[in-house]
């Protein structure tokens, strides 16, 4: 499924949440154990309210995504040559599906913000499970 069949590719989505941190740790450990390359993806979009863009003064979502990725890479114990990153604009679920088309594995954290929601996947995780062509691992 990857461009180079000898080197597996693991894609992981991050957003700064605790669930995403656990997903990143799991994906990095898996990539290290399997000699896979790791692609870190942080999607971003303009905050919206009822479908309209609502810019927040002093908040740059693209810059925030780049910072998340840089911090994640700095904390990993993998050779730099085995890590790539993407910070595309778009909805997290679709960006992750698109970014993992050539991957062997897609890793994503599940969000749960209340007792009822902890039983459900977050919307990005649910989208990935239903639409990704790679095998999807959801970390709680």
Short mmCIF file of N, CA, C and O in Angstrom, two decimals:
data_model
loop_
_atom_site.label_atom_id
_atom_site.label_comp_id
_atom_site.label_asym_id
_atom_site.label_seq_id
_atom_site.Cartn_x
_atom_site.Cartn_y
_atom_site.Cartn_z
N UNK A 1 0.80 -1.19 0.00
CA UNK A 1 0.00 0.00 0.00
C UNK A 1 0.85 1.26 0.00
O UNK A 1 0.38 2.30 -0.41
N UNK A 2 2.08 1.19 0.49
CA UNK A 2 2.93 2.38 0.47
C UNK A 2 3.62 2.49 -0.87
O UNK A 2 3.68 1.55 -1.64
N UNK A 3 4.20 3.66 -1.14
CA UNK A 3 4.92 3.88 -2.39
C UNK A 3 6.11 2.94 -2.50
O UNK A 3 6.43 2.46 -3.57
N UNK A 4 6.79 2.68 -1.40
CA UNK A 4 7.91 1.75 -1.36
C UNK A 4 7.48 0.55 -0.52
O UNK A 4 7.39 0.65 0.69
N UNK A 5 7.21 -0.60 -1.15
CA UNK A 5 6.67 -1.74 -0.41
C UNK A 5 7.60 -2.25 0.70
O UNK A 5 7.14 -2.91 1.60
N UNK A 6 8.88 -1.94 0.64
CA UNK A 6 9.80 -2.40 1.67
C UNK A 6 9.70 -1.56 2.95
O UNK A 6 10.11 -2.00 4.00
N UNK A 7 9.20 -0.35 2.87
CA UNK A 7 9.12 0.52 4.04
C UNK A 7 7.66 0.83 4.34
O UNK A 7 7.03 1.64 3.66
N UNK A 8 7.11 0.21 5.39
CA UNK A 8 5.72 0.50 5.75
C UNK A 8 5.56 1.96 6.18
O UNK A 8 6.51 2.61 6.62
N UNK A 9 4.35 2.47 6.07
CA UNK A 9 4.04 3.84 6.46
C UNK A 9 2.90 3.86 7.46
O UNK A 9 1.84 3.28 7.22
N UNK A 10 3.13 4.54 8.58
CA UNK A 10 2.13 4.74 9.61
C UNK A 10 1.79 6.23 9.63
O UNK A 10 2.68 7.07 9.71
N UNK A 11 0.51 6.55 9.54
CA UNK A 11 0.04 7.93 9.61
C UNK A 11 -0.68 8.10 10.94
O UNK A 11 -1.47 7.25 11.34
N UNK A 12 -0.40 9.22 11.61
CA UNK A 12 -1.08 9.51 12.87
C UNK A 12 -1.58 10.94 12.85
O UNK A 12 -0.90 11.85 12.40
N UNK A 13 -2.81 11.12 13.32
CA UNK A 13 -3.40 12.44 13.42
C UNK A 13 -3.21 13.01 14.81
O UNK A 13 -3.39 12.30 15.80
N UNK A 14 -2.82 14.29 14.87
CA UNK A 14 -2.66 14.94 16.17
C UNK A 14 -3.42 16.26 16.20
O UNK A 14 -3.61 16.89 15.16
N UNK A 15 -3.88 16.64 17.40
CA UNK A 15 -4.58 17.91 17.56
C UNK A 15 -4.28 18.56 18.90
O UNK A 15 -4.92 19.53 19.28
N UNK A 16 -3.33 18.01 19.62
CA UNK A 16 -2.96 18.57 20.92
C UNK A 16 -3.72 17.98 22.09
O UNK A 16 -3.41 18.27 23.23
N UNK A 17 -4.70 17.15 21.83
CA UNK A 17 -5.49 16.56 22.92
C UNK A 17 -4.75 15.39 23.55
O UNK A 17 -3.79 14.85 23.00
N UNK A 18 -5.22 14.99 24.72
CA UNK A 18 -4.63 13.84 25.42
C UNK A 18 -4.78 12.57 24.59
O UNK A 18 -3.87 11.75 24.52
N UNK A 19 -5.93 12.40 23.96
CA UNK A 19 -6.16 11.21 23.12
C UNK A 19 -5.17 11.19 21.95
O UNK A 19 -4.64 10.14 21.60
N UNK A 20 -4.94 12.35 21.35
CA UNK A 20 -4.00 12.41 20.24
C UNK A 20 -2.57 12.15 20.71
O UNK A 20 -1.80 11.51 19.98
N UNK A 21 -2.23 12.59 21.90
CA UNK A 21 -0.89 12.31 22.45
C UNK A 21 -0.70 10.80 22.62
O UNK A 21 0.37 10.27 22.31
N UNK A 22 -1.73 10.12 23.11
CA UNK A 22 -1.64 8.66 23.26
C UNK A 22 -1.55 7.99 21.89
O UNK A 22 -0.81 7.02 21.72
N UNK A 23 -2.29 8.50 20.92
CA UNK A 23 -2.23 7.94 19.56
C UNK A 23 -0.83 8.13 18.98
O UNK A 23 -0.28 7.21 18.36
N UNK A 24 -0.25 9.31 19.17
CA UNK A 24 1.10 9.57 18.67
C UNK A 24 2.11 8.64 19.33
O UNK A 24 2.96 8.06 18.64
N UNK A 25 2.02 8.47 20.63
CA UNK A 25 2.95 7.59 21.34
C UNK A 25 2.83 6.15 20.82
O UNK A 25 3.83 5.47 20.57
N UNK A 26 1.59 5.69 20.63
CA UNK A 26 1.37 4.33 20.14
C UNK A 26 1.92 4.18 18.72
O UNK A 26 2.60 3.21 18.40
N UNK A 27 1.62 5.16 17.86
CA UNK A 27 2.07 5.10 16.46
C UNK A 27 3.59 5.13 16.38
O UNK A 27 4.18 4.40 15.58
N UNK A 28 4.23 5.96 17.18
CA UNK A 28 5.69 6.04 17.16
C UNK A 28 6.31 4.74 17.65
O UNK A 28 7.29 4.26 17.06
N UNK A 29 5.74 4.16 18.69
CA UNK A 29 6.26 2.89 19.19
C UNK A 29 6.09 1.79 18.14
O UNK A 29 6.99 0.99 17.90
N UNK A 30 4.93 1.76 17.50
CA UNK A 30 4.67 0.78 16.46
C UNK A 30 5.62 0.97 15.28
O UNK A 30 6.20 0.01 14.76
N UNK A 31 5.80 2.22 14.85
CA UNK A 31 6.72 2.51 13.74
C UNK A 31 8.13 2.08 14.09
O UNK A 31 8.85 1.51 13.26
N UNK A 32 8.56 2.34 15.32
CA UNK A 32 9.89 1.93 15.75
C UNK A 32 10.05 0.42 15.75
O UNK A 32 11.09 -0.11 15.33
N UNK A 33 9.04 -0.28 16.21
CA UNK A 33 9.10 -1.74 16.29
C UNK A 33 9.05 -2.42 14.93
O UNK A 33 9.54 -3.53 14.77
N UNK A 34 8.44 -1.76 13.95
CA UNK A 34 8.27 -2.37 12.63
C UNK A 34 9.15 -1.73 11.55
O UNK A 34 9.00 -2.06 10.37
N UNK A 35 10.03 -0.82 11.96
CA UNK A 35 10.88 -0.09 11.01
C UNK A 35 10.07 0.66 9.97
O UNK A 35 10.47 0.78 8.81
N UNK A 36 8.92 1.15 10.37
CA UNK A 36 8.05 1.91 9.47
C UNK A 36 8.40 3.39 9.50
O UNK A 36 8.99 3.88 10.47
N UNK A 37 8.04 4.09 8.46
CA UNK A 37 8.10 5.54 8.46
C UNK A 37 6.85 6.06 9.15
O UNK A 37 5.80 5.41 9.14
N UNK A 38 6.96 7.25 9.74
CA UNK A 38 5.84 7.85 10.45
C UNK A 38 5.51 9.19 9.82
O UNK A 38 6.39 10.03 9.62
N UNK A 39 4.24 9.38 9.49
CA UNK A 39 3.76 10.65 8.95
C UNK A 39 2.80 11.25 9.99
O UNK A 39 1.77 10.65 10.30
N UNK A 40 3.15 12.42 10.51
CA UNK A 40 2.33 13.11 11.50
C UNK A 40 1.48 14.14 10.77
O UNK A 40 2.01 14.97 10.03
N UNK A 41 0.17 14.10 11.02
CA UNK A 41 -0.75 14.99 10.32
C UNK A 41 -1.54 15.81 11.34
O UNK A 41 -2.15 15.25 12.26
N UNK A 42 -1.51 17.13 11.17
CA UNK A 42 -2.32 18.03 12.00
C UNK A 42 -3.17 18.89 11.07
O UNK A 42 -2.66 19.81 10.43
N UNK A 43 -4.44 18.56 10.97
CA UNK A 43 -5.36 19.33 10.13
C UNK A 43 -5.76 20.61 10.86
O UNK A 43 -5.76 20.66 12.08
N UNK A 44 -6.08 21.61 10.09
CA UNK A 44 -6.55 22.86 10.69
C UNK A 44 -7.62 23.47 9.81
O UNK A 44 -7.73 23.17 8.64
N UNK A 45 -8.41 24.31 10.42
CA UNK A 45 -9.44 25.03 9.68
C UNK A 45 -9.73 26.32 10.43
O UNK A 45 -9.38 26.46 11.60
N UNK A 46 -10.37 27.25 9.78
CA UNK A 46 -10.77 28.49 10.42
C UNK A 46 -11.95 28.19 11.35
O UNK A 46 -12.89 27.50 10.95
N UNK A 47 -11.90 28.67 12.60
CA UNK A 47 -13.05 28.45 13.49
C UNK A 47 -14.34 28.97 12.85
O UNK A 47 -14.34 30.03 12.21
N UNK A 48 -15.41 28.22 13.02
CA UNK A 48 -16.69 28.59 12.40
C UNK A 48 -17.80 28.59 13.44
O UNK A 48 -17.77 27.83 14.39
N UNK A 49 -18.78 29.44 13.17
CA UNK A 49 -19.97 29.52 14.00
C UNK A 49 -21.15 29.56 13.05
O UNK A 49 -21.27 30.48 12.25
N UNK A 50 -21.98 28.55 13.11
CA UNK A 50 -23.11 28.41 12.18
C UNK A 50 -22.67 28.54 10.73
O UNK A 50 -23.29 29.23 9.93
N UNK A 51 -21.54 27.91 10.40
CA UNK A 51 -21.05 27.87 9.03
C UNK A 51 -20.27 29.08 8.58
O UNK A 51 -19.74 29.10 7.48
N UNK A 52 -20.17 30.10 9.39
CA UNK A 52 -19.44 31.31 9.00
C UNK A 52 -18.10 31.35 9.72
O UNK A 52 -18.01 31.05 10.90
N UNK A 53 -17.08 31.73 8.98
CA UNK A 53 -15.75 31.86 9.56
C UNK A 53 -15.75 32.94 10.64
O UNK A 53 -16.31 34.03 10.43
N UNK A 54 -15.17 32.60 11.78
CA UNK A 54 -15.08 33.55 12.89
C UNK A 54 -13.61 33.64 13.30
O UNK A 54 -13.12 32.85 14.10
N UNK A 55 -12.89 34.59 12.72
CA UNK A 55 -11.49 34.71 13.08
C UNK A 55 -11.33 35.17 14.52
O UNK A 55 -12.12 35.98 15.01
N UNK A 56 -10.35 34.58 15.21
CA UNK A 56 -10.03 35.00 16.57
C UNK A 56 -8.72 35.78 16.52
O UNK A 56 -7.71 35.27 16.03
N UNK A 57 -8.74 36.97 17.02
CA UNK A 57 -7.55 37.81 17.00
C UNK A 57 -6.42 37.12 17.76
O UNK A 57 -6.59 36.62 18.87
N UNK A 58 -5.27 37.06 17.11
CA UNK A 58 -4.10 36.45 17.73
C UNK A 58 -4.01 34.94 17.58
O UNK A 58 -3.03 34.34 18.00
N UNK A 59 -5.03 34.31 17.00
CA UNK A 59 -5.00 32.86 16.83
C UNK A 59 -4.89 32.54 15.35
O UNK A 59 -5.74 32.92 14.55
N UNK A 60 -3.82 31.87 15.01
CA UNK A 60 -3.58 31.44 13.63
C UNK A 60 -3.60 29.92 13.60
O UNK A 60 -2.64 29.27 14.04
N UNK A 61 -4.68 29.30 13.13
CA UNK A 61 -4.79 27.85 13.19
C UNK A 61 -3.69 27.12 12.42
O UNK A 61 -3.21 26.08 12.86
N UNK A 62 -3.25 27.66 11.29
CA UNK A 62 -2.18 27.00 10.53
C UNK A 62 -0.89 27.02 11.34
O UNK A 62 -0.17 26.01 11.39
N UNK A 63 -0.60 28.13 11.96
CA UNK A 63 0.61 28.24 12.79
C UNK A 63 0.54 27.28 13.98
O UNK A 63 1.52 26.63 14.33
N UNK A 64 -0.64 27.19 14.58
CA UNK A 64 -0.82 26.27 15.70
C UNK A 64 -0.57 24.82 15.26
O UNK A 64 0.08 24.05 15.97
N UNK A 65 -1.08 24.45 14.09
CA UNK A 65 -0.86 23.09 13.58
C UNK A 65 0.62 22.82 13.37
O UNK A 65 1.13 21.75 13.72
N UNK A 66 1.34 23.78 12.79
CA UNK A 66 2.79 23.62 12.59
C UNK A 66 3.51 23.46 13.92
O UNK A 66 4.42 22.63 14.04
N UNK A 67 3.12 24.23 14.91
CA UNK A 67 3.74 24.13 16.24
C UNK A 67 3.49 22.77 16.86
O UNK A 67 4.39 22.18 17.48
N UNK A 68 2.27 22.26 16.73
CA UNK A 68 1.95 20.92 17.25
C UNK A 68 2.86 19.87 16.63
O UNK A 68 3.39 19.00 17.33
N UNK A 69 3.02 19.94 15.32
CA UNK A 69 3.84 18.96 14.61
C UNK A 69 5.31 19.08 15.03
O UNK A 69 5.97 18.07 15.30
N UNK A 70 5.82 20.29 15.08
CA UNK A 70 7.22 20.49 15.47
C UNK A 70 7.48 19.95 16.88
O UNK A 70 8.49 19.29 17.11
N UNK A 71 6.57 20.22 17.80
CA UNK A 71 6.72 19.72 19.17
C UNK A 71 6.68 18.20 19.18
O UNK A 71 7.48 17.56 19.88
N UNK A 72 5.76 17.62 18.43
CA UNK A 72 5.64 16.16 18.39
C UNK A 72 6.92 15.52 17.86
O UNK A 72 7.42 14.55 18.43
N UNK A 73 7.46 16.07 16.78
CA UNK A 73 8.68 15.52 16.19
C UNK A 73 9.84 15.61 17.18
O UNK A 73 10.61 14.67 17.34
N UNK A 74 9.94 16.74 17.87
CA UNK A 74 11.04 16.95 18.82
C UNK A 74 11.00 15.94 19.97
O UNK A 74 12.05 15.60 20.52
N UNK A 75 9.82 15.46 20.32
CA UNK A 75 9.68 14.55 21.46
C UNK A 75 9.78 13.08 21.08
O UNK A 75 9.78 12.22 21.96
N UNK A 76 9.87 12.78 19.78
CA UNK A 76 9.91 11.38 19.35
C UNK A 76 11.32 10.81 19.37
O UNK A 76 12.29 11.53 19.16
N UNK A 77 11.38 9.52 19.58
CA UNK A 77 12.65 8.81 19.58
C UNK A 77 12.75 7.96 18.32
O UNK A 77 12.95 6.76 18.38
N UNK A 78 12.58 8.61 17.17
CA UNK A 78 12.73 7.96 15.87
C UNK A 78 13.73 8.78 15.07
O UNK A 78 13.79 10.00 15.23
N UNK A 79 14.47 8.16 14.17
CA UNK A 79 15.36 8.94 13.31
C UNK A 79 14.56 9.94 12.47
O UNK A 79 13.49 9.61 11.95
N UNK A 80 15.08 11.17 12.36
CA UNK A 80 14.37 12.22 11.62
C UNK A 80 14.03 11.81 10.19
O UNK A 80 13.01 12.20 9.65
N UNK A 81 14.90 11.03 9.57
CA UNK A 81 14.67 10.61 8.19
C UNK A 81 13.47 9.70 8.03
O UNK A 81 13.01 9.48 6.91
N UNK A 82 12.94 9.19 9.14
CA UNK A 82 11.77 8.30 9.08
C UNK A 82 10.48 9.03 9.45
O UNK A 82 9.42 8.41 9.52
N UNK A 83 10.57 10.34 9.69
CA UNK A 83 9.40 11.11 10.09
C UNK A 83 9.12 12.20 9.05
O UNK A 83 10.02 12.93 8.66
N UNK A 84 7.87 12.27 8.62
CA UNK A 84 7.42 13.37 7.78
C UNK A 84 6.18 13.97 8.44
O UNK A 84 5.62 13.38 9.35
N UNK A 85 5.77 15.13 7.95
CA UNK A 85 4.59 15.76 8.53
C UNK A 85 3.81 16.51 7.47
O UNK A 85 4.35 16.91 6.44
N UNK A 86 2.54 16.69 7.76
CA UNK A 86 1.63 17.47 6.91
C UNK A 86 0.75 18.31 7.82
O UNK A 86 0.33 17.85 8.88
N UNK A 87 0.45 19.53 7.38
CA UNK A 87 -0.48 20.38 8.12
C UNK A 87 -1.47 21.03 7.14
O UNK A 87 -1.52 22.24 6.99
N UNK A 88 -2.29 20.21 6.50
CA UNK A 88 -3.23 20.75 5.51
C UNK A 88 -4.48 21.36 6.14
O UNK A 88 -4.88 21.01 7.24
N UNK A 89 -5.08 22.28 5.40
CA UNK A 89 -6.35 22.87 5.81
C UNK A 89 -7.47 21.91 5.44
O UNK A 89 -7.47 21.32 4.36
N UNK A 90 -8.43 21.75 6.34
CA UNK A 90 -9.59 20.93 6.06
C UNK A 90 -10.10 20.24 7.30
O UNK A 90 -9.51 20.35 8.38
N UNK A 91 -11.20 19.53 7.15
CA UNK A 91 -11.75 18.80 8.29
C UNK A 91 -10.83 17.64 8.63
O UNK A 91 -10.29 16.98 7.75
N UNK A 92 -10.65 17.40 9.91
CA UNK A 92 -9.68 16.40 10.37
C UNK A 92 -9.93 15.03 9.75
O UNK A 92 -9.00 14.38 9.27
N UNK A 93 -11.16 14.58 9.76
CA UNK A 93 -11.45 13.24 9.23
C UNK A 93 -11.07 13.10 7.78
O UNK A 93 -10.39 12.15 7.39
N UNK A 94 -11.47 14.05 6.94
CA UNK A 94 -11.16 13.96 5.51
C UNK A 94 -9.68 14.13 5.25
O UNK A 94 -9.10 13.43 4.41
N UNK A 95 -9.03 15.04 5.97
CA UNK A 95 -7.58 15.23 5.80
C UNK A 95 -6.84 13.95 6.14
O UNK A 95 -5.93 13.54 5.42
N UNK A 96 -7.24 13.28 7.21
CA UNK A 96 -6.56 12.04 7.60
C UNK A 96 -6.81 10.92 6.59
O UNK A 96 -5.89 10.16 6.27
N UNK A 97 -8.03 10.82 6.09
CA UNK A 97 -8.32 9.82 5.06
C UNK A 97 -7.46 10.08 3.83
O UNK A 97 -6.82 9.16 3.29
N UNK A 98 -7.42 11.32 3.39
CA UNK A 98 -6.62 11.67 2.21
C UNK A 98 -5.12 11.46 2.45
O UNK A 98 -4.41 10.99 1.56
N UNK A 99 -4.65 11.79 3.65
CA UNK A 99 -3.23 11.69 3.96
C UNK A 99 -2.76 10.27 4.19
O UNK A 99 -1.56 10.01 4.26
N UNK A 100 -3.69 9.35 4.31
CA UNK A 100 -3.32 7.95 4.57
C UNK A 100 -3.59 7.03 3.40
O UNK A 100 -3.51 5.80 3.55
N UNK A 101 -3.87 7.58 2.23
CA UNK A 101 -4.19 6.73 1.07
C UNK A 101 -3.04 5.80 0.69
O UNK A 101 -3.26 4.72 0.17
N UNK A 102 -1.80 6.23 0.95
CA UNK A 102 -0.64 5.39 0.62
C UNK A 102 -0.06 4.71 1.86
O UNK A 102 1.03 4.15 1.82
N UNK A 103 -0.80 4.73 2.96
CA UNK A 103 -0.30 4.19 4.23
C UNK A 103 -0.74 2.76 4.46
O UNK A 103 -1.72 2.28 3.89
N UNK A 104 -0.01 2.11 5.34
CA UNK A 104 -0.37 0.77 5.78
C UNK A 104 -1.28 0.82 7.00
O UNK A 104 -2.07 -0.08 7.25
N UNK A 105 -1.13 1.91 7.78
CA UNK A 105 -1.85 2.03 9.03
C UNK A 105 -2.15 3.50 9.31
O UNK A 105 -1.30 4.35 9.11
N UNK A 106 -3.36 3.78 9.79
CA UNK A 106 -3.76 5.11 10.23
C UNK A 106 -4.12 5.01 11.70
O UNK A 106 -4.94 4.18 12.09
N UNK A 107 -3.49 5.85 12.51
CA UNK A 107 -3.73 5.85 13.96
C UNK A 107 -4.35 7.18 14.34
O UNK A 107 -3.87 8.24 13.95
N UNK A 108 -5.43 7.11 15.12
CA UNK A 108 -6.14 8.33 15.53
C UNK A 108 -6.66 8.13 16.94
O UNK A 108 -7.01 7.02 17.34
N UNK A 109 -6.69 9.22 17.70
CA UNK A 109 -7.26 9.18 19.03
C UNK A 109 -8.77 9.37 18.96
O UNK A 109 -9.28 10.06 18.09
N UNK A 110 -9.47 8.75 19.90
CA UNK A 110 -10.93 8.92 20.00
C UNK A 110 -11.19 9.95 21.09
O UNK A 110 -10.54 9.94 22.12
N UNK A 111 -12.12 10.82 20.84
CA UNK A 111 -12.48 11.83 21.83
C UNK A 111 -13.71 11.39 22.60
O UNK A 111 -14.63 10.85 22.02
N UNK A 112 -13.70 11.64 23.87
CA UNK A 112 -14.87 11.41 24.70
C UNK A 112 -14.93 12.51 25.73
O UNK A 112 -14.04 12.63 26.56
N UNK A 113 -15.97 13.34 25.69
CA UNK A 113 -16.04 14.49 26.58
C UNK A 113 -17.09 14.35 27.66
O UNK A 113 -17.21 15.20 28.52
N UNK A 114 -17.87 13.31 27.62
CA UNK A 114 -18.87 13.08 28.65
C UNK A 114 -19.08 11.57 28.75
O UNK A 114 -18.66 10.83 27.87
N UNK A 115 -19.70 11.10 29.81
CA UNK A 115 -19.90 9.64 29.93
C UNK A 115 -20.60 9.03 28.73
O UNK A 115 -20.27 7.94 28.31
N UNK A 116 -21.58 9.74 28.15
CA UNK A 116 -22.28 9.19 26.99
C UNK A 116 -21.36 9.20 25.78
O UNK A 116 -21.27 8.22 25.05
N UNK A 117 -20.63 10.30 25.54
CA UNK A 117 -19.79 10.40 24.37
C UNK A 117 -18.59 9.47 24.43
O UNK A 117 -18.02 9.14 23.41
N UNK A 118 -18.16 9.05 25.63
CA UNK A 118 -17.02 8.14 25.69
C UNK A 118 -17.36 6.79 25.08
O UNK A 118 -16.47 6.03 24.73
N UNK A 119 -18.64 6.50 24.93
CA UNK A 119 -19.05 5.26 24.29
C UNK A 119 -18.97 5.36 22.77
O UNK A 119 -19.04 4.36 22.07
N UNK A 120 -18.85 6.57 22.27
CA UNK A 120 -18.85 6.81 20.83
C UNK A 120 -17.48 7.26 20.36
O UNK A 120 -16.69 7.80 21.13
N UNK A 121 -17.22 7.08 19.09
CA UNK A 121 -16.01 7.64 18.49
C UNK A 121 -16.23 9.11 18.23
O UNK A 121 -17.34 9.56 17.99
N UNK A 122 -15.15 9.87 18.26
CA UNK A 122 -15.24 11.26 17.83
C UNK A 122 -15.59 11.30 16.35
O UNK A 122 -15.48 10.29 15.64
N UNK A 123 -15.99 12.45 15.85
CA UNK A 123 -16.42 12.54 14.46
C UNK A 123 -15.26 12.25 13.50
O UNK A 123 -15.46 11.60 12.47
N UNK A 124 -14.05 12.72 13.80
CA UNK A 124 -12.90 12.45 12.91
C UNK A 124 -12.57 10.95 12.92
O UNK A 124 -12.35 10.35 11.86
N UNK A 125 -12.56 10.34 14.10
CA UNK A 125 -12.26 8.91 14.18
C UNK A 125 -13.32 8.10 13.44
O UNK A 125 -13.00 7.16 12.71
N UNK A 126 -14.58 8.46 13.64
CA UNK A 126 -15.65 7.75 12.95
C UNK A 126 -15.54 7.88 11.44
O UNK A 126 -15.73 6.90 10.70
N UNK A 127 -15.20 9.07 10.96
CA UNK A 127 -15.02 9.27 9.53
C UNK A 127 -13.89 8.39 9.01
O UNK A 127 -14.02 7.76 7.94
N UNK A 128 -12.78 8.35 9.74
CA UNK A 128 -11.64 7.54 9.31
C UNK A 128 -11.99 6.06 9.27
O UNK A 128 -11.64 5.36 8.31
N UNK A 129 -12.65 5.58 10.31
CA UNK A 129 -13.03 4.16 10.35
C UNK A 129 -13.91 3.80 9.16
O UNK A 129 -13.77 2.72 8.58
N UNK A 130 -14.79 4.71 8.78
CA UNK A 130 -15.72 4.42 7.70
C UNK A 130 -15.18 4.68 6.29
O UNK A 130 -15.72 4.14 5.33
N UNK A 131 -14.13 5.50 6.16
CA UNK A 131 -13.72 5.91 4.81
C UNK A 131 -12.25 5.64 4.46
O UNK A 131 -11.91 5.70 3.28
N UNK A 132 -11.39 5.38 5.42
CA UNK A 132 -9.97 5.18 5.12
C UNK A 132 -9.75 3.86 4.40
O UNK A 132 -10.43 2.87 4.67
N UNK A 133 -8.78 3.85 3.50
CA UNK A 133 -8.41 2.62 2.82
C UNK A 133 -7.36 1.85 3.60
O UNK A 133 -7.21 0.64 3.43
N UNK A 134 -6.63 2.54 4.47
CA UNK A 134 -5.63 1.89 5.34
C UNK A 134 -6.35 1.26 6.53
O UNK A 134 -7.46 1.64 6.88
N UNK A 135 -5.67 0.35 7.18
CA UNK A 135 -6.16 -0.19 8.44
C UNK A 135 -6.16 0.95 9.46
O UNK A 135 -5.22 1.73 9.52
N UNK A 136 -7.21 1.07 10.25
CA UNK A 136 -7.34 2.17 11.22
C UNK A 136 -7.26 1.61 12.64
O UNK A 136 -7.95 0.64 12.98
N UNK A 137 -6.42 2.25 13.45
CA UNK A 137 -6.32 1.94 14.88
C UNK A 137 -6.82 3.16 15.62
O UNK A 137 -6.32 4.27 15.39
N UNK A 138 -7.81 2.98 16.49
CA UNK A 138 -8.34 4.08 17.29
C UNK A 138 -7.87 3.87 18.72
O UNK A 138 -8.12 2.84 19.32
N UNK A 139 -7.19 4.90 19.24
CA UNK A 139 -6.65 4.83 20.60
C UNK A 139 -7.54 5.64 21.52
O UNK A 139 -7.85 6.78 21.26
N UNK A 140 -7.95 5.01 22.61
CA UNK A 140 -8.77 5.70 23.63
C UNK A 140 -7.89 6.17 24.75
O UNK A 140 -6.93 5.65 25.11
#
